[in-house]
Coordinates of N, CA and C in Angstrom, one line a residue:
M1 N 16.7 -46.8 -12.1 CA 15.8 -46.3 -13.2 C 14.6 -45.6 -12.7
E2 N 13.9 -46.3 -11.7 CA 12.7 -45.6 -11.2 C 13.0 -44.4 -10.4
A3 N 14.2 -44.4 -9.7 CA 14.6 -43.2 -9.0 C 14.9 -42.0 -9.9
N4 N 15.5 -42.3 -11.1 CA 15.7 -41.2 -12.0 C 14.4 -40.6 -12.6
V5 N 13.5 -41.5 -12.8 CA 12.2 -41.0 -13.3 C 11.5 -40.2 -12.3
Y6 N 11.6 -40.6 -11.0 CA 11.0 -39.9 -9.9 C 11.6 -38.5 -9.7
N7 N 13.0 -38.5 -9.8 CA 13.7 -37.2 -9.6 C 13.4 -36.3 -10.8
N8 N 13.3 -36.8 -12.0 CA 12.9 -36.0 -13.1 C 11.5 -35.4 -13.0
A9 N 10.6 -36.2 -12.5 CA 9.2 -35.8 -12.3 C 9.2 -34.6 -11.3
R10 N 10.0 -34.8 -10.2 CA 10.0 -33.7 -9.2 C 10.6 -32.4 -9.7
K11 N 11.6 -32.6 -10.6 CA 12.2 -31.4 -11.2 C 11.2 -30.6 -12.1
I12 N 10.5 -31.4 -12.9 CA 9.4 -30.9 -13.7 C 8.4 -30.2 -12.9
N13 N 7.9 -30.8 -11.8 CA 6.9 -30.2 -11.0 C 7.4 -28.9 -10.4
R14 N 8.6 -28.9 -9.9 CA 9.2 -27.7 -9.3 C 9.3 -26.6 -10.3
S15 N 9.7 -27.0 -11.5 CA 9.9 -25.9 -12.6 C 8.5 -25.3 -12.9
A16 N 7.5 -26.2 -13.0 CA 6.1 -25.7 -13.4 C 5.6 -24.8 -12.2
T17 N 5.8 -25.2 -11.0 CA 5.4 -24.4 -9.8 C 6.1 -23.1 -9.8
R18 N 7.4 -23.1 -10.1 CA 8.1 -21.8 -10.1 C 7.6 -20.9 -11.2
K19 N 7.4 -21.5 -12.4 CA 6.9 -20.6 -13.5 C 5.5 -20.0 -13.2
A20 N 4.6 -20.9 -12.6 CA 3.3 -20.4 -12.2 C 3.4 -19.3 -11.2
G21 N 4.4 -19.4 -10.2 CA 4.6 -18.4 -9.2 C 5.0 -17.1 -9.8
V22 N 6.0 -17.2 -10.7 CA 6.5 -16.0 -11.4 C 5.4 -15.3 -12.2
F23 N 4.6 -16.1 -12.8 CA 3.4 -15.5 -13.6 C 2.5 -14.7 -12.7
W24 N 2.1 -15.3 -11.6 CA 1.2 -14.6 -10.7 C 1.8 -13.4 -10.0
L25 N 3.1 -13.5 -9.7 CA 3.8 -12.4 -9.1 C 3.8 -11.2 -10.1
V26 N 4.2 -11.4 -11.3 CA 4.3 -10.3 -12.3 C 2.9 -9.8 -12.6
T27 N 1.9 -10.7 -12.7 CA 0.5 -10.2 -12.9 C 0.1 -9.4 -11.7
G28 N 0.4 -9.8 -10.5 CA 0.0 -9.0 -9.3 C 0.6 -7.6 -9.3
L29 N 1.9 -7.6 -9.7 CA 2.6 -6.3 -9.7 C 2.1 -5.4 -10.8
F30 N 1.7 -6.0 -12.0 CA 1.1 -5.2 -13.0 C -0.2 -4.6 -12.5
I31 N -1.0 -5.4 -11.9 CA -2.3 -4.9 -11.4 C -2.1 -3.8 -10.3
L32 N -1.2 -4.1 -9.4 CA -0.9 -3.1 -8.3 C -0.4 -1.8 -8.9
S33 N 0.4 -1.9 -10.0 CA 0.9 -0.7 -10.7 C -0.2 0.1 -11.4
A34 N -1.1 -0.7 -12.0 CA -2.2 -0.1 -12.8 C -3.1 0.8 -12.0
I35 N -3.3 0.5 -10.7 CA -4.2 1.3 -9.9 C -3.8 2.8 -9.8
P36 N -2.6 3.1 -9.4 CA -2.3 4.5 -9.4 C -2.0 5.1 -10.7
L37 N -1.6 4.3 -11.7 CA -1.3 4.8 -13.0 C -2.6 5.3 -13.7
I38 N -3.7 4.6 -13.4 CA -5.0 5.1 -14.0 C -5.3 6.5 -13.5
F39 N -5.1 6.8 -12.2 CA -5.3 8.1 -11.7 C -4.3 9.1 -12.3
G40 N -3.0 8.6 -12.5 CA -2.0 9.4 -13.1 C -2.4 9.9 -14.5
V41 N -3.0 8.9 -15.3 CA -3.4 9.2 -16.7 C -4.5 10.3 -16.6
L42 N -5.4 10.1 -15.7 CA -6.5 11.1 -15.5 C -6.0 12.5 -15.2
R43 N -4.9 12.5 -14.4 CA -4.3 13.8 -14.0 C -3.7 14.4 -15.2
L44 N -3.0 13.6 -16.0 CA -2.3 14.1 -17.2 C -3.4 14.6 -18.2
N45 N -4.5 14.0 -18.3 CA -5.6 14.4 -19.2 C -6.1 15.8 -18.7
E46 N -6.2 15.9 -17.4 CA -6.7 17.2 -16.8 C -5.7 18.3 -17.3
L47 N -4.4 18.1 -17.1 CA -3.4 19.1 -17.5 C -3.4 19.4 -19.0
A48 N -3.6 18.3 -19.8 CA -3.5 18.5 -21.2 C -4.7 19.3 -21.8
N49 N -5.9 19.0 -21.2 CA -7.1 19.6 -21.7 C -7.6 20.8 -20.9
G50 N -6.8 21.3 -20.0 CA -7.2 22.5 -19.3 C -8.5 22.3 -18.5
A51 N -8.5 21.3 -17.6 CA -9.7 21.1 -16.7 C -9.9 22.3 -15.8
E52 N -11.1 22.4 -15.2 CA -11.4 23.4 -14.2 C -10.4 23.4 -13.0
I53 N -9.8 24.5 -12.7 CA -8.9 24.5 -11.6 C -9.6 24.6 -10.3
T54 N -9.3 23.7 -9.4 CA -9.9 23.5 -8.1 C -8.8 23.6 -7.0
P55 N -9.2 23.7 -5.7 CA -8.2 23.7 -4.7 C -7.3 22.4 -4.7
D56 N -7.9 21.3 -5.2 CA -7.2 20.0 -5.2 C -6.2 19.9 -6.3
N57 N -6.4 20.6 -7.4 CA -5.4 20.5 -8.5 C -4.7 21.7 -8.9
A58 N -4.9 22.8 -8.1 CA -4.3 24.1 -8.5 C -2.8 24.0 -8.5
R59 N -2.2 23.3 -7.5 CA -0.8 23.2 -7.4 C -0.2 22.5 -8.7
F60 N -0.9 21.6 -9.3 CA -0.4 20.9 -10.5 C -0.4 21.8 -11.7
F61 N -1.4 22.7 -11.8 CA -1.5 23.6 -12.9 C -0.5 24.7 -12.7
A62 N -0.2 25.1 -11.5 CA 0.8 26.2 -11.3 C 2.2 25.7 -11.6
S63 N 2.5 24.4 -11.4 CA 3.8 23.8 -11.7 C 3.7 22.4 -12.2
P64 N 3.4 22.2 -13.5 CA 3.0 20.9 -14.0 C 4.2 19.9 -14.2
L65 N 5.4 20.5 -14.4 CA 6.5 19.6 -14.8 C 6.8 18.5 -13.8
P66 N 6.9 18.8 -12.5 CA 7.2 17.7 -11.6 C 6.2 16.6 -11.6
V67 N 4.9 16.9 -11.6 CA 3.9 15.8 -11.6 C 3.9 15.0 -12.9
I68 N 4.1 15.7 -14.0 CA 4.2 15.0 -15.3 C 5.4 14.0 -15.3
L69 N 6.6 14.5 -14.8 CA 7.7 13.6 -14.7 C 7.5 12.5 -13.8
H70 N 6.8 12.7 -12.7 CA 6.5 11.7 -11.7 C 5.6 10.6 -12.3
I71 N 4.6 11.0 -13.0 CA 3.6 10.0 -13.5 C 4.2 9.2 -14.6
V72 N 4.9 9.9 -15.5 CA 5.5 9.1 -16.7 C 6.6 8.2 -16.2
S73 N 7.5 8.7 -15.3 CA 8.6 7.9 -14.8 C 8.0 6.7 -14.0
S74 N 7.0 7.0 -13.2 CA 6.4 5.9 -12.4 C 5.8 4.8 -13.3
A75 N 5.2 5.1 -14.4 CA 4.7 4.1 -15.3 C 5.8 3.2 -15.8
V76 N 6.9 3.8 -16.3 CA 8.0 3.1 -16.8 C 8.6 2.2 -15.7
Y77 N 8.9 2.8 -14.6 CA 9.5 2.1 -13.5 C 8.7 0.9 -13.0
A78 N 7.4 1.1 -12.8 CA 6.5 0.1 -12.3 C 6.4 -1.1 -13.2
L79 N 6.1 -0.8 -14.5 CA 5.8 -1.9 -15.4 C 7.1 -2.6 -15.9
F80 N 8.2 -1.9 -16.2 CA 9.4 -2.6 -16.6 C 10.0 -3.2 -15.4
G81 N 9.9 -2.6 -14.2 CA 10.4 -3.2 -13.0 C 9.8 -4.5 -12.6
A82 N 8.5 -4.7 -12.9 CA 7.9 -6.0 -12.7 C 8.6 -7.1 -13.4
L83 N 9.0 -6.8 -14.7 CA 9.6 -7.9 -15.5 C 11.0 -8.3 -15.0
Q84 N 11.6 -7.4 -14.2 CA 12.9 -7.8 -13.6 C 12.9 -9.0 -12.7
F85 N 11.7 -9.3 -12.2 CA 11.5 -10.5 -11.4 C 11.4 -11.8 -12.1
V86 N 11.4 -11.7 -13.5 CA 11.3 -12.9 -14.3 C 12.7 -13.4 -14.5
S87 N 13.1 -14.4 -13.8 CA 14.5 -14.8 -13.8 C 15.0 -15.3 -15.2
R88 N 14.1 -15.9 -16.0 CA 14.5 -16.3 -17.3 C 15.0 -15.2 -18.2
L89 N 14.6 -14.0 -17.9 CA 15.0 -12.9 -18.8 C 16.4 -12.5 -18.5
W90 N 17.0 -12.8 -17.3 CA 18.4 -12.5 -17.0 C 19.3 -13.7 -16.8
R91 N 18.7 -14.9 -17.0 CA 19.6 -16.0 -16.9 C 20.0 -16.6 -18.3
R92 N 19.4 -16.2 -19.4 CA 19.7 -16.7 -20.7 C 20.6 -15.9 -21.5
G93 N 21.3 -15.0 -20.9 CA 22.3 -14.2 -21.6 C 21.7 -13.3 -22.6
T94 N 20.4 -12.9 -22.5 CA 19.8 -12.0 -23.5 C 20.2 -10.5 -23.3
G95 N 20.8 -10.2 -22.1 CA 21.1 -8.8 -21.8 C 19.9 -8.0 -21.4
W96 N 18.7 -8.7 -21.2 CA 17.5 -7.9 -20.9 C 17.7 -7.2 -19.5
H97 N 18.2 -8.0 -18.5 CA 18.2 -7.4 -17.2 C 19.1 -6.2 -17.1
R98 N 20.3 -6.3 -17.8 CA 21.2 -5.2 -17.8 C 20.7 -4.0 -18.5
W99 N 20.1 -4.3 -19.7 CA 19.5 -3.2 -20.5 C 18.4 -2.5 -19.7
A100 N 17.5 -3.3 -19.2 CA 16.3 -2.7 -18.5 C 16.8 -2.0 -17.2
G101 N 17.8 -2.5 -16.6 CA 18.3 -1.8 -15.4 C 18.9 -0.5 -15.7
R102 N 19.5 -0.3 -16.8 CA 20.1 1.0 -17.2 C 19.0 2.0 -17.5
V103 N 17.8 1.5 -17.9 CA 16.6 2.3 -18.1 C 16.0 2.6 -16.7
L104 N 15.8 1.6 -15.9 CA 15.1 1.7 -14.6 C 15.8 2.6 -13.6
V105 N 17.1 2.6 -13.6 CA 17.8 3.4 -12.5 C 17.5 4.9 -12.7
P106 N 17.7 5.5 -13.9 CA 17.3 6.9 -14.0 C 15.8 7.2 -13.8
F107 N 15.0 6.3 -14.3 CA 13.6 6.5 -14.2 C 13.2 6.4 -12.7
G108 N 13.7 5.4 -12.0 CA 13.5 5.3 -10.6 C 13.9 6.5 -9.8
L109 N 15.1 7.0 -10.1 CA 15.5 8.2 -9.4 C 14.6 9.4 -9.7
V110 N 14.1 9.5 -10.9 CA 13.1 10.6 -11.2 C 11.9 10.4 -10.4
V111 N 11.4 9.2 -10.3 CA 10.2 8.9 -9.4 C 10.4 9.4 -8.0
G112 N 11.5 9.0 -7.4 CA 11.8 9.4 -6.0 C 12.1 10.9 -5.9
L113 N 12.9 11.5 -6.7 CA 13.3 12.9 -6.6 C 12.1 13.8 -6.9
S114 N 11.3 13.4 -7.9 CA 10.1 14.3 -8.2 C 9.1 14.2 -7.1
G115 N 8.9 13.0 -6.5 CA 8.1 12.9 -5.3 C 8.5 13.7 -4.2
L116 N 9.8 13.7 -3.9 CA 10.4 14.6 -2.8 C 10.2 16.1 -3.2
W117 N 10.4 16.4 -4.4 CA 10.2 17.8 -4.8 C 8.7 18.3 -4.6
M118 N 7.8 17.4 -5.0 CA 6.4 17.8 -4.8 C 6.0 17.9 -3.3
T119 N 6.6 17.0 -2.5 CA 6.3 17.1 -1.1 C 6.9 18.3 -0.5
L120 N 8.1 18.7 -0.9 CA 8.7 19.9 -0.3 C 8.2 21.2 -0.8
F121 N 7.8 21.3 -2.1 CA 7.5 22.6 -2.6 C 6.1 22.8 -3.1
Y122 N 5.3 21.8 -3.3 CA 3.9 22.0 -3.6 C 3.2 22.3 -2.3
P123 N 2.1 23.2 -2.4 CA 1.3 23.4 -1.2 C 0.6 22.1 -0.8
R124 N 0.5 21.9 0.5 CA -0.1 20.6 1.0 C -1.5 20.5 0.6
S125 N -1.9 19.3 0.2 CA -3.3 19.0 -0.1 C -4.1 18.9 1.1
E126 N -5.4 19.0 1.0 CA -6.3 18.9 2.1 C -6.2 17.5 2.7
G127 N -6.0 17.4 4.0 CA -5.9 16.1 4.7 C -4.5 15.6 4.8
A128 N -3.5 16.4 4.4 CA -2.1 16.0 4.5 C -1.6 16.5 5.8
S129 N -1.4 15.7 6.8 CA -0.9 16.0 8.1 C 0.7 16.1 8.1
D130 N 1.2 16.6 9.2 CA 2.6 16.6 9.4 C 3.2 15.2 9.4
L131 N 2.5 14.3 9.9 CA 2.9 12.9 9.9 C 3.1 12.4 8.5
L132 N 2.1 12.6 7.6 CA 2.1 12.2 6.3 C 3.3 12.9 5.5
Y133 N 3.5 14.1 5.8 CA 4.6 14.9 5.2 C 5.9 14.2 5.5
G134 N 6.1 13.9 6.8 CA 7.3 13.2 7.2 C 7.5 11.8 6.6
L135 N 6.4 11.1 6.5 CA 6.4 9.7 5.9 C 6.8 9.8 4.4
R136 N 6.3 10.8 3.7 CA 6.6 10.9 2.3 C 8.1 11.3 2.1
L137 N 8.6 12.1 3.0 CA 10.0 12.5 2.9 C 10.9 11.3 3.2
F138 N 10.5 10.5 4.3 CA 11.3 9.4 4.7 C 11.3 8.3 3.7
F139 N 10.2 7.9 3.2 CA 10.2 6.8 2.2 C 10.7 7.2 0.8
G140 N 10.4 8.5 0.5 CA 10.9 9.0 -0.8 C 12.5 9.0 -0.8
S141 N 13.0 9.4 0.3 CA 14.5 9.4 0.5 C 15.0 8.0 0.5
G142 N 14.3 7.1 1.2 CA 14.7 5.7 1.2 C 14.7 5.0 -0.2
M143 N 13.7 5.4 -1.0 CA 13.7 4.9 -2.4 C 14.9 5.3 -3.2
V144 N 15.2 6.6 -3.1 CA 16.4 7.1 -3.8 C 17.7 6.5 -3.3
L145 N 17.8 6.4 -2.0 CA 19.0 5.8 -1.4 C 19.2 4.4 -1.8
S146 N 18.1 3.6 -1.8 CA 18.1 2.2 -2.2 C 18.6 2.0 -3.6
I147 N 18.1 2.9 -4.5 CA 18.5 2.8 -5.9 C 20.0 3.1 -6.1
V148 N 20.5 4.1 -5.4 CA 21.9 4.5 -5.4 C 22.7 3.3 -4.9
L149 N 22.3 2.8 -3.7 CA 23.1 1.7 -3.1 C 23.1 0.4 -4.0
G150 N 21.9 0.2 -4.6 CA 21.8 -1.0 -5.6 C 22.8 -0.8 -6.7
F151 N 22.9 0.4 -7.3 CA 23.8 0.7 -8.4 C 25.2 0.5 -8.0
I152 N 25.5 1.0 -6.8 CA 26.9 0.9 -6.3 C 27.3 -0.6 -6.1
E153 N 26.4 -1.4 -5.6 CA 26.6 -2.8 -5.3 C 26.9 -3.6 -6.6
I154 N 26.1 -3.3 -7.7 CA 26.3 -4.0 -8.9 C 27.6 -3.6 -9.6
R155 N 28.0 -2.4 -9.4 CA 29.3 -1.9 -9.9 C 30.5 -2.7 -9.2
R156 N 30.2 -3.0 -7.9 CA 31.2 -3.8 -7.2 C 31.1 -5.3 -7.5
G157 N 30.1 -5.7 -8.2 CA 29.9 -7.1 -8.5 C 29.2 -7.9 -7.4
N158 N 28.5 -7.2 -6.5 CA 27.8 -7.9 -5.4 C 26.4 -8.0 -5.8
I159 N 26.0 -9.1 -6.5 CA 24.7 -9.3 -7.1 C 23.6 -9.4 -6.0
L160 N 23.9 -10.2 -4.9 CA 22.9 -10.4 -3.9 C 22.5 -9.1 -3.3
Q161 N 23.4 -8.2 -2.9 CA 23.1 -6.9 -2.3 C 22.4 -6.0 -3.3
H162 N 22.8 -6.1 -4.6 CA 22.2 -5.3 -5.6 C 20.7 -5.6 -5.8
R163 N 20.4 -6.9 -5.8 CA 19.0 -7.4 -5.9 C 18.2 -6.9 -4.7
A164 N 18.9 -7.0 -3.5 CA 18.2 -6.7 -2.3 C 17.8 -5.2 -2.3
W165 N 18.7 -4.3 -2.6 CA 18.4 -2.9 -2.6 C 17.4 -2.5 -3.6
M166 N 17.6 -3.1 -4.8 CA 16.6 -2.8 -5.9 C 15.2 -3.3 -5.6
T167 N 15.1 -4.4 -4.9 CA 13.8 -4.9 -4.5 C 13.2 -4.0 -3.5
R168 N 14.0 -3.4 -2.5 CA 13.4 -2.5 -1.6 C 13.0 -1.2 -2.3
A169 N 13.7 -0.7 -3.2 CA 13.4 0.5 -3.9 C 12.1 0.3 -4.7
Y170 N 11.9 -0.9 -5.3 CA 10.7 -1.1 -6.1 C 9.5 -1.3 -5.2
A171 N 9.7 -1.9 -4.0 CA 8.6 -2.0 -3.0 C 8.1 -0.6 -2.6
I172 N 9.0 0.3 -2.3 CA 8.6 1.7 -2.0 C 7.9 2.3 -3.1
G173 N 8.4 2.1 -4.3 CA 7.8 2.8 -5.5 C 6.4 2.3 -5.7
L174 N 6.1 1.1 -5.4 CA 4.7 0.6 -5.5 C 3.8 1.0 -4.4
G175 N 4.3 1.8 -3.5 CA 3.5 2.2 -2.3 C 2.2 2.8 -2.7
A176 N 2.2 3.6 -3.8 CA 0.9 4.2 -4.2 C -0.2 3.2 -4.5
G177 N 0.2 2.1 -5.1 CA -0.8 1.1 -5.4 C -1.4 0.5 -4.1
T178 N -0.5 0.1 -3.2 CA -0.9 -0.5 -2.0 C -1.7 0.5 -1.1
Q179 N -1.4 1.8 -1.2 CA -2.2 2.8 -0.5 C -3.6 2.9 -0.9
V180 N -3.9 2.6 -2.2 CA -5.3 2.6 -2.6 C -6.0 1.4 -1.9
L181 N -5.3 0.3 -1.7 CA -5.9 -0.9 -1.1 C -6.1 -0.6 0.4
T182 N -5.1 -0.1 1.1 CA -5.2 0.2 2.5 C -6.2 1.3 2.8
G183 N -6.4 2.3 1.9 CA -7.4 3.3 2.0 C -8.8 2.7 1.9
M184 N -9.0 1.7 1.0 CA -10.3 1.1 0.8 C -10.6 0.3 2.1
I185 N -9.6 -0.5 2.6 CA -9.8 -1.3 3.8 C -10.2 -0.4 5.0
G186 N -9.4 0.7 5.1 CA -9.7 1.7 6.2 C -11.1 2.3 6.1
A187 N -11.5 2.6 4.9 CA -12.9 3.1 4.7 C -14.0 2.1 5.1
L188 N -13.7 0.9 4.7 CA -14.7 -0.2 5.0 C -14.8 -0.4 6.5
L189 N -13.6 -0.3 7.2 CA -13.6 -0.7 8.6 C -14.0 0.5 9.5
F190 N -13.5 1.7 9.1 CA -13.6 2.8 10.0 C -14.4 4.0 9.5
G191 N -14.8 3.9 8.2 CA -15.4 5.1 7.6 C -14.4 6.1 7.1
K192 N -14.9 7.4 7.1 CA -14.0 8.4 6.6 C -12.9 8.7 7.5
A193 N -11.6 8.6 7.0 CA -10.4 8.7 7.9 C -10.1 10.2 8.1
N194 N -9.7 10.5 9.3 CA -9.2 11.9 9.6 C -7.7 12.0 9.1
E195 N -7.1 13.1 9.4 CA -5.7 13.3 8.9 C -4.7 12.3 9.4
F196 N -4.8 12.1 10.7 CA -3.9 11.2 11.4 C -4.2 9.7 10.9
E197 N -5.4 9.3 10.8 CA -5.7 8.0 10.3 C -5.3 7.8 8.8
N198 N -5.5 8.8 8.0 CA -5.1 8.8 6.7 C -3.6 8.6 6.5
A199 N -2.8 9.3 7.4 CA -1.3 9.1 7.3 C -0.9 7.7 7.8
L200 N -1.6 7.2 8.8 CA -1.3 5.8 9.2 C -1.6 4.8 8.1
L201 N -2.7 4.9 7.4 CA -3.1 4.0 6.4 C -2.1 4.1 5.2
M202 N -1.6 5.3 4.9 CA -0.7 5.4 3.8 C 0.7 4.9 4.2
G203 N 1.1 5.2 5.4 CA 2.3 4.6 6.0 C 2.3 3.1 6.0
A204 N 1.2 2.5 6.4 CA 1.0 1.1 6.5 C 1.3 0.4 5.1
A205 N 0.9 1.1 4.0 CA 1.1 0.5 2.7 C 2.6 0.4 2.4
W206 N 3.4 1.4 2.7 CA 4.8 1.3 2.5 C 5.4 0.2 3.4
I207 N 5.0 0.1 4.6 CA 5.5 -0.9 5.5 C 5.2 -2.3 5.1
I208 N 3.9 -2.5 4.6 CA 3.5 -3.8 4.0 C 4.4 -4.2 2.9
N209 N 4.6 -3.3 1.9 CA 5.4 -3.5 0.8 C 6.9 -3.9 1.2
L210 N 7.4 -3.2 2.1 CA 8.8 -3.4 2.5 C 8.9 -4.8 3.3
A211 N 7.9 -5.1 4.1 CA 7.9 -6.4 4.8 C 7.9 -7.5 3.8
V212 N 7.1 -7.4 2.7 CA 7.0 -8.5 1.7 C 8.4 -8.5 1.0
A213 N 9.0 -7.3 0.7 CA 10.3 -7.3 0.0 C 11.3 -8.0 0.9
E214 N 11.4 -7.7 2.2 CA 12.4 -8.3 3.1 C 12.2 -9.8 3.2
W215 N 10.9 -10.3 3.2 CA 10.6 -11.7 3.2 C 11.2 -12.3 1.9
S216 N 11.0 -11.7 0.8 CA 11.4 -12.2 -0.5 C 13.0 -12.2 -0.5
I217 N 13.6 -11.2 0.0 CA 15.1 -11.1 0.0 C 15.6 -12.3 0.8
R218 N 15.1 -12.5 2.0 CA 15.6 -13.5 2.9 C 15.3 -14.9 2.4
K219 N 14.2 -15.1 1.7 CA 13.8 -16.4 1.2 C 14.8 -16.7 0.0
R220 N 15.1 -15.7 -0.8 CA 16.0 -16.0 -1.9 C 17.4 -16.3 -1.4
S221 N 17.8 -15.5 -0.4 CA 19.2 -15.7 0.2 C 19.3 -17.1 0.8
N222 N 18.3 -17.5 1.6 CA 18.3 -18.9 2.2 C 18.3 -20.0 1.1
R223 N 17.6 -19.8 0.0 CA 17.5 -20.8 -1.0 C 18.9 -20.9 -1.7
Q224 N 19.6 -19.8 -1.9 CA 20.9 -19.8 -2.5 C 21.9 -20.4 -1.6
T225 N 21.8 -20.1 -0.3 CA 22.7 -20.7 0.7 C 22.6 -22.2 0.7
R226 N 21.3 -22.8 0.7 CA 21.1 -24.2 0.6 C 21.7 -24.8 -0.6
T227 N 21.5 -24.1 -1.8 CA 22.0 -24.6 -3.0 C 23.6 -24.7 -3.0
A228 N 24.2 -23.6 -2.4 CA 25.7 -23.6 -2.3 C 26.1 -24.7 -1.4

């Protein structure tokens, strides 16, 4: 009798801890997503209201469609994507995860492909070095590839690999939010960054996100292995 009460109490505590962890995870992802989205909304406002054209924004006025697609699709992908980490939404048979996934896959591809298009065809902004150019191509291609592989794996019925690839894609997609934080840290530690330092700080953001994603993937895999 006492053993059953103790075990039930442990299960309740684990469930409460898990719910609190999911809450803080989703909240953190929302906050991280909001940082670049605020700048995106400001950019859309510039384009809509015909702000003064400067060397920093001239490329957006010359070809506004890619940046509009990138900002709008990033908002949908980041915010809806955060909810995909709430296990209750896809364990109760509501169809949420599948429905949201069908929305997120095309929007995620638009995020990655529009980012690659802007990297390849927009004139480079001031302070954009060859290293940053290469990093944007590498991680942008990695995001698109991860989404495609994640889609292929779910069509094959391989749920674990599907989650892993989609987690990696989402981590890359949130790179812009982490780049704001790494840029702030770099400014506090080193002052104004030069082109090379700026590229390193932005690249570090993608690496940090992917490192956290890989840790999460392996933790989930180990937990499911122990359960099995």
